[in-house]
C-alpha positions in Angstrom: 36.5 -4.9 42.4 37.1 -5.3 38.7 34.9 -3.3 36.1 33.3 -5.9 33.4 34.1 -5.5 30.2 31.3 -3.7 27.6 30.2 -5.8 25.5 31.7 -6.4 22.3 30.7 -3.3 19.8 29.1 -1.2 22.2 29.4 2.3 21.3 30.2 5.8 22.9 26.8 7.3 23.7 27.5 10.5 22.1 29.6 11.9 19.4 29.7 15.9 19.1 26.2 16.0 21.4 24.7 13.6 18.9 24.0 9.8 20.2 25.9 7.4 17.9 22.4 5.9 17.2 21.2 9.1 15.7 24.0 9.6 13.8 23.9 6.6 12.3 20.1 6.9 11.5 20.7 9.8 9.9 23.4 8.8 7.3 21.7 5.6 6.7 18.4 7.7 5.8 20.5 9.8 3.3 22.2 6.7 1.8 18.9 4.8 1.4 17.2 8.1 -0.4 20.2 8.6 -2.6 20.7 4.9 -3.6 17.9 2.7 -3.0 17.5 0.2 -0.4 19.3 -2.7 -2.3 22.6 -1.1 -3.2 23.4 0.2 0.5 24.7 -2.5 3.0 25.6 -2.2 6.7 29.4 -2.0 5.8 28.4 1.2 3.9 26.8 2.4 6.7 29.7 1.6 8.9 32.1 3.3 6.6 30.3 6.4 6.1 29.5 6.7 9.5 33.2 6.0 10.9 32.4 3.5 13.2 32.6 -0.5 13.2 30.2 -2.8 11.5 29.7 -4.2 15.1 28.2 -0.8 16.2 25.9 -0.5 13.6 24.8 -4.2 14.6 24.6 -3.0 18.4 21.7 -0.8 17.3 20.1 -2.9 14.3 20.1 -6.4 14.0 19.3 -6.2 10.5 19.5 -3.9 7.6 15.7 -4.1 7.3 15.5 -3.0 10.8 17.7 0.0 10.1 15.9 0.5 6.8 12.6 0.6 8.9 13.4 3.0 11.5 15.0 5.2 8.9 11.7 5.7 7.0 9.5 5.9 10.2 11.2 8.6 11.5 11.4 10.4 8.3 7.8 10.4 8.2 7.5 11.5 11.9 9.5 14.5 10.6 7.8 14.9 7.7 4.3 15.0 9.8 5.7 17.5 12.1 6.4 19.7 9.2 3.2 19.0 7.8 1.8 20.1 11.4 3.6 23.5 11.6 3.0 24.5 8.0 -1.0 23.8 9.0 -0.8 25.7 12.2 -0.3 28.9 10.8 -2.9 31.4 10.3 -3.0 31.4 6.3 -5.5 29.6 4.5 -5.6 26.1 4.0 -5.1 26.4 0.2 -1.9 28.6 1.2 -0.9 26.2 3.7 -0.9 22.9 1.1 0.8 25.2 -1.3 4.0 25.5 0.9 3.4 21.7 2.1 3.5 20.8 -1.8 6.7 23.0 -2.5 8.7 21.8 0.7 7.7 18.2 -0.8 8.8 18.6 -4.0 11.9 20.3 -3.1 12.9 17.7 -1.0 12.1 14.7 -3.3 13.1 16.3 -6.5 15.8 13.4 -7.2 13.8 10.1 -5.9 11.4 8.3 -7.2 9.0 7.1 -4.0 6.9 4.5 -5.7 10.0 2.5 -6.9 12.4 3.3 -3.8 9.5 1.8 -1.5 8.5 -1.1 -3.9 12.4 -2.2 -4.0 12.1 -2.3 -0.2 9.4 -3.9 0.7 9.9 -7.5 -0.4 12.5 -7.6 2.3 10.8 -6.3 5.4 8.7 -8.4 7.6 4.8 -7.8 8.1 5.8 -5.9 11.4 8.0 -3.8 9.9 5.6 -2.9 7.1 3.1 -2.3 9.7 5.1 0.1 11.7 5.6 2.2 8.3 2.2 2.0 7.4 1.3 3.1 10.9 3.8 6.4 10.3 2.2 7.4 6.8 -1.2 6.7 8.2 -0.4 9.6 10.9 0.9 11.9 7.9 -2.6 11.5 6.4 -4.3 12.1 9.4 -2.7 15.7 10.0 -3.8 16.6 6.4 -7.2 14.9 7.1 -7.5 16.9 9.9 -6.8 20.1 8.7 -9.1 19.6 5.7 -11.8 18.9 8.3 -11.7 21.9 10.1 -11.6 24.0 6.8 -14.9 22.3 5.9 -16.3 23.0 9.3 -15.4 26.6 8.9 -16.9 26.7 5.4 -13.8 27.5 3.9 -14.1 24.7 1.3 -17.5 22.3 0.7 -18.0 19.5 2.9 -16.8 16.0 1.3 -14.8 13.0 2.7 -11.7 14.6 4.5 -9.7 11.4 4.4 -10.1 10.8 0.7 -8.7 14.7 0.5 -5.5 14.0 2.3 -5.2 10.9 0.2 -5.7 12.8 -3.0 -3.4 15.5 -1.9 -0.6 13.2 -1.2 -1.4 11.4 -4.2 -1.0 14.4 -6.6 2.2 15.2 -5.1 3.7 11.8 -6.0 2.5 12.3 -9.5 4.5 15.8 -9.4 7.6 13.9 -8.2 7.7 12.3 -11.7 7.8 15.5 -13.4 9.5 17.9 -11.0 13.1 16.7 -12.2 12.4 18.4 -15.3 10.2 21.5 -14.5 12.6 23.9 -15.9 11.8 22.2 -19.5 8.0 22.7 -18.9 7.4 25.0 -16.1 8.8 28.5 -15.7 9.6 27.6 -12.3 9.3 25.2 -9.3 6.3 27.6 -7.8 4.7 27.7 -11.4 4.8 23.6 -11.0 3.5 23.9 -7.3 0.6 26.3 -8.7 -0.3 24.1 -11.4 -0.4 20.9 -9.2 -2.2 23.2 -6.5 -5.0 24.1 -9.1 -5.8 21.0 -10.4 -6.2 19.6 -6.5 -7.8 22.9 -5.2 -10.3 22.7 -8.0 -11.6 19.3 -7.7 -11.4 19.9 -3.7 -13.0 23.3 -3.5 -15.5 23.8 -6.6 -19.1 23.0 -5.3 -20.7 22.8 -8.9 
């Protein structure tokens, strides 16, 4: 019997031990973060990945689909790093310091608000919902850690969900100044320390 030909554009399953889809997703994520949504095309992604455009379209029907999966998977990885940091025996304050430092190091050249605003107008409601769910899961990991610290008496009782949102919000504010921290702070640690002081004093002050 003759073998049926593969569908046009169907890629090899693996390249150097990684699936073609994973390679496309990893490279596309970096491109979106570096250039922003509007300036990245499917052609650009294909060229950077050294595959045909048909291969990219085999996995993702539209650029919006690719962007959505890239951001969802990125938030899943961030959540896992958050969980890993929160799983140590250190105090919550120390854990949050490490999370804040890692966040600022990873997003030093990215204006998160502008970056997401550029893309949202091109996404469907279902795509936005997928991203919202991934974002909520990130908040959930922080919320659980804050609630645990409250139950242990490490910090006063308050709304742990609000505490998680406040922490992420203050990190977003830090994004606006961290690229120039050398001019106003002695080091990245100094910047993170001052950010944490603003957050922690408000969270843990019982007066």
